[in-house]
Amino acid sequence: MQPEAYVAHHFPNLRQQEHAARIGMWLFLATELLLFGGLFTAYSVYRFLYPAGFAASSEHLSVAAGTINTVVLITSSLTVALAHHFARHGKGRTAALCLAITLAFAAVFLVIKGWEWTHDFEEGLLPGRYFHSSELTATGAPMFFTLYFILTGLHGIHVLIGMTVLAILMVLCWRGAYDHGYSTPVELGGMYWHLVDLIWIFLYPLLYLI
Amino acid sequence: MSQSPATTPPSPADAPAYNPRNYLNAEAGIRSWLLTRDHKRIGIMFLALTTLFFFVGGLFALLVRIELLTPGPTIMSAMTYNRMFTLHGVVMIFLFMIPAIPGIFGNFFLPIMLGARDVAFPRLNLLSLYLYVIGAGIALYGMIHGGTDTGWTFYAPYSTTTITKVVPVLLGAFVLGFSSIVTGLNFIVTAHTLRAPGITWMRMPLFVWSIYATSIIQILATPVLGITLLMVAVEHAFGFGIFDPARGGDPILFQHMFWFYSHPAVYIMVLPAMAVISEVICAAAHKNIFGYKAVAFSSLGIAFVGFFTWGHHLFTSGQSTLDAGIFGVLSMFVGIFTAIKVFNWTATLYKGSVAFTAWFAYFCGFLFFLVFGGMTGIALATVSLDVHWQDTYFVVAHFHFIMVGATIMAWLAALHYWWPKMFGRMYPERWGLVGAVTIVFGFNATFIPQFLLGNYGMPRRYYSYPERFWPLNVASTLGATLLGFGFLLILIYFLWSLKYGRVASANPWGSRGYEWGTLSPPPPENFIGQPVYPSPPHDYTEGSVQSGDPHAAEVTHAA
């Protein structure tokens, strides 16, 4: 399929259509940032109200797991960028391979996150009224875990959505849909994936380090 | 497609009066509507749905007013009353005021005004309609199965502990928010990428400028409401304790996060109204707008300042005096931008050639409600005065004047002004004027007594009141009844005109707005050939008006 075949009836040319798609994606990413922005605001307010409780709760999270996950996600950002690079140069199969590696990293991330959550459940580190830890008694600890589960849960949902998008793109790349110089969908999927990583880059220090 | 040589569209003068092949009859069958990607059909579906919910919300309002007809219990229990005013607020705000003008007229006219064949993302546009239907469905389920009694503001901790069905209503509003985001996103991208050659930013119709400013707010504010409502829903369902002081939560945080969206949201409602008025005034006066740039940029100014005024909802919530003062002053900035618009609109009328149509009557109503509602708003932004009026009927009357009054006037003005373009038929002008007078009079009769009640100290959302408030409450209820009859009358003659109305010419008002250059109703592809735009919109300076002398048009015949 030649690139021109992708032009919708209401666009004069492909360049303008791609331009529109990119603006649309950037605007969508802005809404995502504000969605998480509300949660970051809540985190800041309660961190200010319960500094000791939040610091103590943070120590009950596994810094090792968080760090590994950060490395995993940042690397996956690289592979998704490579996927776009190869797709743009007509190497659909290589791009599909890069996307497969990205998906593998995403799966590793979710497995580690799942292990962490299981661990938290066992220790009674649960949100709000379900919180029952014998070791952690600081005021504000239940609030920390409420926000922790909402933040990582919402981020996890985004990872799943991103994986779905990348999986579809992977199949399309493998079938040669983007072998002829039209690779905007891969670029947009990649942008979404970068945002998912970016949010984690803020979650990691807020939840694990400080 | 732009490669084809630019051809002038057929002059509406020699075009057939009723375009036989239009977007309404190009395809037939229910499937062709449900799966359409035509922005015009999506606009028409938004028209049907938002009008339906407008009448549902109006019914709740009438029930509230009937309950308040006497000081004690009248027709319902206190609990039912709480549910009624909540449902009135939720339905009117989320299902009518926010989606109505962008959903109907933005969808229908924004691409046509830009010389585009569709919005940038037609499939997303259809998705926005379906999200609206899904959100409305979820919210309706909540309303039927118990309703909710928190008020549309869902203040915590009451909203997180009430026994009523608050979660479906919250989730419904959450989904409706996404519908709103998708619509806004589409409009911004369309304005950036699909302007026809000749339409520069400074030649965009003012309608598009104002819708553009609205879309910015929709995109940046709605996600915050989304996450806030989700947090309340999670807390209500699982007891997470984010906003509940009993679990260490901060209910004031909820108020901040809620108003961070919900204050800009009033500009999501009123900026599209201003968009309509900027078009209507040029066509009514047969003059180009006075101060194009000032009107265009004041829309962006309102959108910008609107993000920094939310604190005026928290004057009595324990905010510091300094914060309250800052938020008060910032709120008044909105008044400055609005005044710029009002002065430019009225200056446009100077030496204009005005035909007193129904839609011009609504313009007059709009100006009245905007100015007086706005001035009471400046008074309310003054902290010392607000403390006196906090949570009284004065506030209720204020926002019904500026937010509801102005928006409904513009919605009705738009319906009358664009009806011939959308359906190719004229509404009956005489009944149109009767309707306009009824609505403007009914609105004043409903809410002027509420200003007085509030000033005497009657609190909002109360089920009963002392007997000294009785006469004014009766007056308000009578006004609301008049409003109800007015809206019914308008509905009837619009439906009547779809079949029996006089066939409209392509440009019955002699308007020079870009959208009037195409046929009525427009063909599915909006234009025959590629339209050209040699002059700015509403340029009445040279030559005769497109379809002949405006005074020979339907307007004067009907008067």
PDB file of C-alpha atoms in Angstrom, chain A residues 8 13 19 25 29-30 32 43-44 53-54 57 62 73 88-90 95 98 101 106 109 121 156 174 180 193-194 208:
ATOM      1  CA  ALA A   8      -8.473  10.349   4.360  1.00  0.00           C
ATOM      2  CA  ASN A  13      -2.264  15.464   1.547  1.00  0.00           C
ATOM      3  CA  HIS A  19       0.646  16.800  11.215  1.00  0.00           C
ATOM      4  CA  MET A  25      -1.591  12.847  20.117  1.00  0.00           C
ATOM      5  CA  LEU A  29      -0.884  13.265  26.195  1.00  0.00           C
ATOM      6  CA  ALA A  30      -1.610  16.627  27.832  1.00  0.00           C
ATOM      7  CA  GLU A  32      -3.116  12.212  30.485  1.00  0.00           C
ATOM      8  CA  TYR A  43       0.130  13.156  46.980  1.00  0.00           C
ATOM      9  CA  SER A  44       1.827  16.521  47.590  1.00  0.00           C
ATOM     10  CA  GLY A  53       4.130   8.766  57.955  1.00  0.00           C
ATOM     11  CA  PHE A  54       4.922   8.990  54.260  1.00  0.00           C
ATOM     12  CA  SER A  57       5.755   3.998  54.566  1.00  0.00           C
ATOM     13  CA  SER A  62      11.298  -2.520  47.829  1.00  0.00           C
ATOM     14  CA  LEU A  73      10.798   0.841  31.443  1.00  0.00           C
ATOM     15  CA  ARG A  88      10.258   4.862   9.016  1.00  0.00           C
ATOM     16  CA  HIS A  89      13.031   3.315   6.968  1.00  0.00           C
ATOM     17  CA  GLY A  90      10.784   0.593   5.665  1.00  0.00           C
ATOM     18  CA  ALA A  95      10.414  -2.810  13.794  1.00  0.00           C
ATOM     19  CA  CYS A  98      11.734  -4.125  18.508  1.00  0.00           C
ATOM     20  CA  ILE A 101      11.145  -6.683  22.894  1.00  0.00           C
ATOM     21  CA  ALA A 106       6.450  -4.311  29.712  1.00  0.00           C
ATOM     22  CA  PHE A 109       7.530  -4.641  34.585  1.00  0.00           C
ATOM     23  CA  PHE A 121      -1.017  -7.536  50.557  1.00  0.00           C
ATOM     24  CA  GLY A 156      -0.552  -0.241  35.473  1.00  0.00           C
ATOM     25  CA  TRP A 174       5.187  -7.710  10.718  1.00  0.00           C
ATOM     26  CA  HIS A 180       6.505   2.127   2.301  1.00  0.00           C
ATOM     27  CA  TRP A 193       4.527   4.515  25.489  1.00  0.00           C
ATOM     28  CA  HIS A 194       7.025   7.275  26.281  1.00  0.00           C
ATOM     29  CA  TYR A 208      10.295   4.729  46.587  1.00  0.00           C
TER      30      TYR A 208
END
